[in-house]
PDB file of C-alpha atoms in Angstrom:
ATOM      1  CA  MET A   1      97.731 139.477  93.788  1.00 50.00           C
ATOM      2  CA  THR A   2      98.794 138.215  90.352  1.00 50.00           C
ATOM      3  CA  SER A   3     102.455 138.876  91.173  1.00 54.00           C
ATOM      4  CA  PHE A   4     102.106 136.509  94.127  1.00 56.00           C
ATOM      5  CA  LEU A   5      99.955 133.837  92.476  1.00 60.00           C
ATOM      6  CA  ASP A   6     102.051 133.353  89.328  1.00 64.00           C
ATOM      7  CA  PRO A   7     105.233 132.078  91.025  1.00 71.00           C
ATOM      8  CA  PHE A   8     103.169 130.225  93.609  1.00 65.00           C
ATOM      9  CA  ILE A   9     101.192 128.357  90.941  1.00 65.00           C
ATOM     10  CA  SER A  10     104.416 127.587  89.078  1.00 69.00           C
ATOM     11  CA  PHE A  11     105.895 126.102  92.240  1.00 69.00           C
ATOM     12  CA  VAL A  12     102.946 123.941  93.249  1.00 68.00           C
ATOM     13  CA  SER A  13     102.547 122.694  89.676  1.00 65.00           C
ATOM     14  CA  ALA A  14     105.777 120.788  90.216  1.00 68.00           C
ATOM     15  CA  HIS A  15     104.572 119.358  93.525  1.00 73.00           C
ATOM     16  CA  ALA A  16     101.161 117.742  93.074  1.00 83.00           C
ATOM     17  CA  TRP A  17     100.668 116.916  96.764  1.00 85.00           C
ATOM     18  CA  LEU A  18     101.225 120.579  97.653  1.00 88.00           C
ATOM     19  CA  ALA A  19      98.740 121.657  94.997  1.00 89.00           C
ATOM     20  CA  TYR A  20      96.040 119.369  96.398  1.00 93.00           C
ATOM     21  CA  LEU A  21      96.790 120.598  99.936  1.00 93.00           C
ATOM     22  CA  THR A  22      96.547 124.188  98.714  1.00 91.00           C
ATOM     23  CA  LEU A  23      93.189 123.466  97.092  1.00 92.00           C
ATOM     24  CA  PHE A  24      91.928 121.909 100.315  1.00 95.00           C
ATOM     25  CA  LEU A  25      93.094 124.840 102.454  1.00 93.00           C
ATOM     26  CA  ALA A  26      91.791 127.452 100.010  1.00 91.00           C
ATOM     27  CA  ALA A  27      88.307 125.917 100.080  1.00 92.00           C
ATOM     28  CA  LEU A  28      88.426 125.483 103.855  1.00 93.00           C
ATOM     29  CA  LEU A  29      89.629 129.010 104.682  1.00 90.00           C
ATOM     30  CA  GLU A  30      87.177 130.565 102.222  1.00 86.00           C
ATOM     31  CA  ALA A  31      84.371 129.184 104.415  1.00 84.00           C
ATOM     32  CA  VAL A  32      85.767 130.644 107.667  1.00 84.00           C
ATOM     33  CA  PRO A  33      84.023 133.831 108.854  1.00 83.00           C
ATOM     34  CA  VAL A  34      86.090 136.985 108.274  1.00 79.00           C
ATOM     35  CA  VAL A  35      89.073 134.977 106.943  1.00 81.00           C
ATOM     36  CA  GLY A  36      87.000 133.863 103.972  1.00 76.00           C
ATOM     37  CA  SER A  37      86.327 137.460 102.981  1.00 72.00           C
ATOM     38  CA  VAL A  38      90.033 138.148 102.416  1.00 77.00           C
ATOM     39  CA  ILE A  39      91.394 134.779 101.249  1.00 79.00           C
ATOM     40  CA  PRO A  40      91.155 134.533  97.419  1.00 80.00           C
ATOM     41  CA  GLY A  41      90.027 130.913  97.620  1.00 82.00           C
ATOM     42  CA  SER A  42      88.015 130.918  94.412  1.00 83.00           C
ATOM     43  CA  THR A  43      90.883 132.509  92.496  1.00 84.00           C
ATOM     44  CA  ILE A  44      93.349 129.908  93.786  1.00 86.00           C
ATOM     45  CA  ILE A  45      91.014 127.020  92.936  1.00 88.00           C
ATOM     46  CA  LEU A  46      90.396 128.396  89.442  1.00 84.00           C
ATOM     47  CA  ALA A  47      94.110 128.934  88.840  1.00 84.00           C
ATOM     48  CA  LEU A  48      95.126 125.459  90.014  1.00 87.00           C
ATOM     49  CA  SER A  49      92.353 123.810  88.006  1.00 85.00           C
ATOM     50  CA  ALA A  50      94.065 125.173  84.906  1.00 82.00           C
ATOM     51  CA  LEU A  51      96.841 122.623  85.535  1.00 83.00           C
ATOM     52  CA  ILE A  52      94.505 119.686  84.889  1.00 83.00           C
ATOM     53  CA  PRO A  53      94.543 119.686  81.052  1.00 79.00           C
ATOM     54  CA  GLY A  54      98.331 119.484  81.025  1.00 77.00           C
ATOM     55  CA  GLY A  55      98.319 116.477  83.325  1.00 79.00           C
ATOM     56  CA  GLU A  56     100.008 118.143  86.317  1.00 82.00           C
ATOM     57  CA  LEU A  57      96.889 117.546  88.427  1.00 87.00           C
ATOM     58  CA  LYS A  58      94.068 115.000  88.241  1.00 89.00           C
ATOM     59  CA  LEU A  59      90.468 116.201  87.969  1.00 88.00           C
ATOM     60  CA  PRO A  60      88.950 113.758  90.528  1.00 90.00           C
ATOM     61  CA  TRP A  61      91.547 114.680  93.165  1.00 92.00           C
ATOM     62  CA  VAL A  62      91.100 118.405  92.537  1.00 93.00           C
ATOM     63  CA  LEU A  63      87.336 118.105  92.969  1.00 93.00           C
ATOM     64  CA  LEU A  64      87.768 115.958  96.073  1.00 94.00           C
ATOM     65  CA  ALA A  65      90.263 118.346  97.696  1.00 95.00           C
ATOM     66  CA  ALA A  66      88.040 121.379  97.049  1.00 94.00           C
ATOM     67  CA  ALA A  67      84.874 119.612  98.232  1.00 95.00           C
ATOM     68  CA  LEU A  68      86.444 118.236 101.423  1.00 96.00           C
ATOM     69  CA  GLY A  69      87.891 121.644 102.295  1.00 95.00           C
ATOM     70  CA  ALA A  70      84.517 123.315 101.790  1.00 94.00           C
ATOM     71  CA  VAL A  71      82.659 120.678 103.831  1.00 95.00           C
ATOM     72  CA  LEU A  72      85.100 120.992 106.724  1.00 95.00           C
ATOM     73  CA  GLY A  73      85.126 124.792 106.564  1.00 93.00           C
ATOM     74  CA  ASP A  74      81.349 125.181 106.384  1.00 94.00           C
ATOM     75  CA  GLY A  75      80.817 122.478 108.999  1.00 94.00           C
ATOM     76  CA  SER A  76      83.278 124.033 111.456  1.00 93.00           C
ATOM     77  CA  ALA A  77      81.683 127.464 111.096  1.00 91.00           C
ATOM     78  CA  TYR A  78      78.213 125.986 111.501  1.00 93.00           C
ATOM     79  CA  TRP A  79      79.109 124.091 114.687  1.00 93.00           C
ATOM     80  CA  ILE A  80      80.725 127.165 116.238  1.00 91.00           C
ATOM     81  CA  GLY A  81      77.495 129.057 115.638  1.00 90.00           C
ATOM     82  CA  HIS A  82      75.391 126.111 116.774  1.00 90.00           C
ATOM     83  CA  ARG A  83      77.233 125.827 120.094  1.00 89.00           C
ATOM     84  CA  GLN A  84      77.404 129.538 120.910  1.00 85.00           C
ATOM     85  CA  GLN A  85      74.070 130.547 119.381  1.00 80.00           C
ATOM     86  CA  ARG A  86      73.519 134.278 118.779  1.00 80.00           C
ATOM     87  CA  ASP A  87      76.356 135.246 121.109  1.00 81.00           C
ATOM     88  CA  ILE A  88      78.833 134.418 118.363  1.00 83.00           C
ATOM     89  CA  LEU A  89      77.365 137.125 116.126  1.00 80.00           C
ATOM     90  CA  ASN A  90      78.145 139.725 118.775  1.00 79.00           C
ATOM     91  CA  THR A  91      81.687 138.486 119.402  1.00 78.00           C
ATOM     92  CA  TRP A  92      84.994 139.646 117.964  1.00 75.00           C
ATOM     93  CA  PRO A  93      85.974 139.460 115.129  1.00 74.00           C
ATOM     94  CA  LEU A  94      82.415 139.365 113.734  1.00 81.00           C
ATOM     95  CA  THR A  95      81.687 142.651 115.492  1.00 80.00           C
ATOM     96  CA  ASN A  96      84.145 144.287 113.085  1.00 82.00           C
ATOM     97  CA  TYR A  97      81.879 143.326 110.175  1.00 82.00           C
ATOM     98  CA  PRO A  98      78.381 144.333 111.305  1.00 85.00           C
ATOM     99  CA  ARG A  99      77.183 145.056 107.777  1.00 87.00           C
ATOM    100  CA  VAL A 100      78.121 141.631 106.388  1.00 84.00           C
ATOM    101  CA  VAL A 101      76.685 139.895 109.470  1.00 85.00           C
ATOM    102  CA  GLU A 102      73.436 141.809 108.973  1.00 87.00           C
ATOM    103  CA  GLN A 103      73.386 140.891 105.281  1.00 86.00           C
ATOM    104  CA  SER A 104      73.917 137.241 106.187  1.00 87.00           C
ATOM    105  CA  GLU A 105      71.046 137.294 108.680  1.00 88.00           C
ATOM    106  CA  ASN A 106      68.753 138.997 106.171  1.00 88.00           C
ATOM    107  CA  PHE A 107      69.792 136.497 103.490  1.00 87.00           C
ATOM    108  CA  PHE A 108      69.051 133.619 105.842  1.00 86.00           C
ATOM    109  CA  HIS A 109      65.675 135.022 106.899  1.00 85.00           C
ATOM    110  CA  ARG A 110      64.720 135.700 103.284  1.00 86.00           C
ATOM    111  CA  PHE A 111      65.614 132.328 101.798  1.00 85.00           C
ATOM    112  CA  GLY A 112      65.437 130.071 104.848  1.00 84.00           C
ATOM    113  CA  THR A 113      67.063 126.676 104.373  1.00 86.00           C
ATOM    114  CA  TRP A 114      67.977 127.462 100.780  1.00 87.00           C
ATOM    115  CA  ALA A 115      70.198 130.308 101.987  1.00 89.00           C
ATOM    116  CA  VAL A 116      72.798 127.665 102.858  1.00 92.00           C
ATOM    117  CA  PHE A 117      72.753 126.444  99.240  1.00 91.00           C
ATOM    118  CA  LEU A 118      72.673 129.829  97.552  1.00 88.00           C
ATOM    119  CA  ALA A 119      75.297 131.435  99.808  1.00 88.00           C
ATOM    120  CA  ARG A 120      77.900 128.986  98.462  1.00 88.00           C
ATOM    121  CA  PHE A 121      77.825 131.042  95.250  1.00 86.00           C
ATOM    122  CA  VAL A 122      77.533 134.535  96.764  1.00 83.00           C
ATOM    123  CA  PRO A 123      80.741 136.024  98.199  1.00 78.00           C
ATOM    124  CA  PRO A 124      81.420 137.505 100.739  1.00 78.00           C
ATOM    125  CA  ILE A 125      78.401 136.228 102.710  1.00 82.00           C
ATOM    126  CA  ARG A 126      79.476 132.691 101.762  1.00 86.00           C
ATOM    127  CA  ALA A 127      81.878 132.926 104.714  1.00 86.00           C
ATOM    128  CA  PHE A 128      79.189 134.129 107.125  1.00 88.00           C
ATOM    129  CA  VAL A 129      76.020 132.163 106.352  1.00 89.00           C
ATOM    130  CA  PRO A 130      77.134 128.798 107.871  1.00 91.00           C
ATOM    131  CA  VAL A 131      77.937 130.364 111.244  1.00 90.00           C
ATOM    132  CA  THR A 132      74.724 132.403 110.998  1.00 90.00           C
ATOM    133  CA  ALA A 133      72.720 129.249 110.275  1.00 91.00           C
ATOM    134  CA  GLY A 134      74.118 127.643 113.410  1.00 91.00           C
ATOM    135  CA  ALA A 135      73.617 130.766 115.500  1.00 89.00           C
ATOM    136  CA  LEU A 136      69.971 131.026 114.447  1.00 89.00           C
ATOM    137  CA  GLY A 137      69.253 127.435 115.470  1.00 90.00           C
ATOM    138  CA  MET A 138      69.167 125.565 112.175  1.00 92.00           C
ATOM    139  CA  ALA A 139      69.135 121.811 112.856  1.00 93.00           C
ATOM    140  CA  PRO A 140      72.362 119.940 111.919  1.00 94.00           C
ATOM    141  CA  ALA A 141      70.543 117.413 109.713  1.00 93.00           C
ATOM    142  CA  LYS A 142      68.830 120.183 107.780  1.00 93.00           C
ATOM    143  CA  PHE A 143      72.081 122.124 107.401  1.00 95.00           C
ATOM    144  CA  TYR A 144      74.051 119.202 105.975  1.00 95.00           C
ATOM    145  CA  ALA A 145      71.133 118.078 103.786  1.00 93.00           C
ATOM    146  CA  VAL A 146      71.483 121.383 101.923  1.00 93.00           C
ATOM    147  CA  ASN A 147      75.165 122.190 102.430  1.00 95.00           C
ATOM    148  CA  ILE A 148      76.642 118.980 101.009  1.00 94.00           C
ATOM    149  CA  PRO A 149      74.642 119.062  97.728  1.00 92.00           C
ATOM    150  CA  ALA A 150      75.559 122.740  97.411  1.00 92.00           C
ATOM    151  CA  ILE A 151      79.254 121.902  97.709  1.00 94.00           C
ATOM    152  CA  LEU A 152      78.916 119.046  95.212  1.00 91.00           C
ATOM    153  CA  VAL A 153      77.657 121.636  92.711  1.00 89.00           C
ATOM    154  CA  TRP A 154      80.001 124.427  93.834  1.00 91.00           C
ATOM    155  CA  ALA A 155      83.206 122.389  93.389  1.00 90.00           C
ATOM    156  CA  PRO A 156      82.667 121.566  89.678  1.00 88.00           C
ATOM    157  CA  ALA A 157      81.351 125.087  89.078  1.00 85.00           C
ATOM    158  CA  HIS A 158      84.679 126.486  90.319  1.00 84.00           C
ATOM    159  CA  VAL A 159      86.995 123.891  88.828  1.00 87.00           C
ATOM    160  CA  LEU A 160      85.530 123.237  85.374  1.00 84.00           C
ATOM    161  CA  PRO A 161      85.753 126.802  83.946  1.00 80.00           C
ATOM    162  CA  GLY A 162      89.535 126.804  84.328  1.00 75.00           C
ATOM    163  CA  VAL A 163      89.791 123.303  82.850  1.00 80.00           C
ATOM    164  CA  LEU A 164      87.571 124.168  79.908  1.00 77.00           C
ATOM    165  CA  ALA A 165      89.374 127.429  79.178  1.00 71.00           C
ATOM    166  CA  VAL A 166      92.843 125.863  79.192  1.00 68.00           C
ATOM    167  CA  SER A 167      91.633 122.801  77.243  1.00 66.00           C
ATOM    168  CA  ALA A 168      90.246 125.107  74.562  1.00 65.00           C
ATOM    169  CA  LEU A 169      93.514 127.055  74.512  1.00 60.00           C
ATOM    170  CA  HIS A 170      95.526 123.851  74.114  1.00 53.00           C
ATOM    171  CA  GLU A 171      93.233 122.727  71.330  1.00 57.00           C
ATOM    172  CA  TYR A 172      93.501 126.076  69.541  1.00 50.00           C
ATOM    173  CA  ALA A 173      97.278 126.323  69.891  1.00 52.00           C
ATOM    174  CA  GLY A 174      97.874 122.661  69.123  1.00 52.00           C
ATOM    175  CA  LEU A 175      99.502 122.094  72.492  1.00 49.00           C
ATOM    176  CA  PRO A 176      99.581 118.606  74.047  1.00 49.00           C
ATOM    177  CA  HIS A 177      96.864 117.912  76.578  1.00 51.00           C
ATOM    178  CA  HIS A 178      95.062 114.979  78.117  1.00 50.00           C
ATOM    179  CA  GLY A 179      92.113 114.523  75.788  1.00 47.00           C
ATOM    180  CA  HIS A 180      90.241 112.176  78.110  1.00 46.00           C
ATOM    181  CA  VAL A 181      90.037 114.943  80.729  1.00 48.00           C
ATOM    182  CA  GLY A 182      87.896 117.201  78.612  1.00 48.00           C
ATOM    183  CA  LYS A 183      85.746 114.518  77.030  1.00 47.00           C
ATOM    184  CA  HIS A 184      82.732 115.025  79.272  1.00 48.00           C
ATOM    185  CA  LEU A 185      83.533 118.413  80.829  1.00 51.00           C
ATOM    186  CA  TRP A 186      81.021 120.383  78.800  1.00 46.00           C
ATOM    187  CA  ILE A 187      78.224 118.071  79.898  1.00 47.00           C
ATOM    188  CA  LEU A 188      79.257 118.411  83.543  1.00 52.00           C
ATOM    189  CA  ALA A 189      79.501 122.181  83.239  1.00 51.00           C
ATOM    190  CA  VAL A 190      76.053 122.475  81.682  1.00 49.00           C
ATOM    191  CA  VAL A 191      74.553 120.230  84.374  1.00 51.00           C
ATOM    192  CA  ALA A 192      76.170 122.275  87.167  1.00 54.00           C
ATOM    193  CA  VAL A 193      74.987 125.582  85.719  1.00 54.00           C
ATOM    194  CA  ALA A 194      71.496 124.176  85.130  1.00 53.00           C
ATOM    195  CA  ILE A 195      71.229 122.996  88.747  1.00 55.00           C
ATOM    196  CA  VAL A 196      72.344 126.354  90.155  1.00 55.00           C
ATOM    197  CA  ALA A 197      70.048 128.305  87.828  1.00 55.00           C
ATOM    198  CA  GLY A 198      67.104 125.984  88.518  1.00 55.00           C
ATOM    199  CA  VAL A 199      67.434 126.237  92.285  1.00 54.00           C
ATOM    200  CA  ALA A 200      67.864 130.006  92.112  1.00 55.00           C
ATOM    201  CA  VAL A 201      64.765 130.486  89.920  1.00 52.00           C
ATOM    202  CA  TRP A 202      62.678 128.099  92.057  1.00 51.00           C
ATOM    203  CA  THR A 203      63.711 129.880  95.249  1.00 52.00           C
ATOM    204  CA  ILE A 204      62.999 133.347  93.878  1.00 53.00           C
ATOM    205  CA  ARG A 205      59.584 132.297  92.538  1.00 53.00           C
ATOM    206  CA  ARG A 206      58.762 130.598  95.851  1.00 53.00           C
ATOM    207  CA  ARG A 207      59.707 133.682  97.845  1.00 52.00           C
ATOM    208  CA  HIS A 208      57.669 135.947  95.604  1.00 48.00           C
ATOM    209  CA  GLY A 209      54.560 133.793  95.502  1.00 48.00           C
ATOM    210  CA  GLY A 210      55.017 132.500  91.988  1.00 40.00           C
ATOM    211  CA  GLY A 211      56.496 135.583  90.370  1.00 36.00           C
ATOM    212  CA  ILE A 212      54.766 137.455  87.591  1.00 32.00           C
ATOM    213  CA  THR A 213      52.047 134.875  87.133  1.00 34.00           C
ATOM    214  CA  GLU A 214      50.269 136.290  90.179  1.00 34.00           C
ATOM    215  CA  ALA A 215      50.673 139.931  89.251  1.00 35.00           C
ATOM    216  CA  LYS A 216      47.321 141.725  89.070  1.00 39.00           C
ATOM    217  CA  PRO A 217      46.487 143.770  85.990  1.00 37.00           C
ATOM    218  CA  ARG A 218      46.076 147.498  86.451  1.00 38.00           C
ATOM    219  CA  ALA A 219      42.601 148.938  86.254  1.00 39.00           C
TER     220      ALA A 219
END
C-alpha cells in the first residue's frame, strides 16, 4: 500500500485540485457499504493532510472536502437502506459480509441513535451502519441530526493528527512551514478528542445504567 501511496501523494501534491478531489472521493467511498471496508480512506486523508503545513493544501478546504464526501457517502447509503428497508441487508453484495452486517445491526440495536455517531470512528462497521440505520427504519431527520455533527468531529479528528505531526517535524528540523496553520490546531484537536470521549463515555454509562455507581456490594 505504501508503494502505491508515496508516488500518488507526490503527484497530487503538485495538483491541489486533484488532492481535494481525492480527499472528497476517499471520504465518500469509505462510507459506501463493502467498498468502504477495502478503500483506505482514512489513510489517504491522513497522508494528504500532511501537505497542509508546507502550504501545498489549505486546511479549510481539506476539512470541507473530507466532510462533504462523508456526508454524501453516509447519506447515499442511508437512503438506499431507507428505500429498500431490510431487503437491502439480504441483497448482494452485503450477503457476502454476513458477519459485518450482523455486527452493524447489533451495534445499532445496542447504541440506538448514537450508533450513527459512534460508527463514524469504528471501522469497518462505519461503512455499514448508515445503510443499516435506513434499513431498520431510522427517521431521516434523526439520522442527519446525529450524522452531521459526527462528521464535523470526524473530519478534524482525521485531518489534524497529520497536520500536527508534520508541523512538529518542521519545527524540530527547522524546515519552513506556514506558522498560522498550526496556531490553533492543538486547541481544535483537544476539543475534538474531548467531544468523542465525552459522547462515548456518556453512551456507555447510559447503556449500562450509570456504570459502576449502581453496582451492588457483595454480601
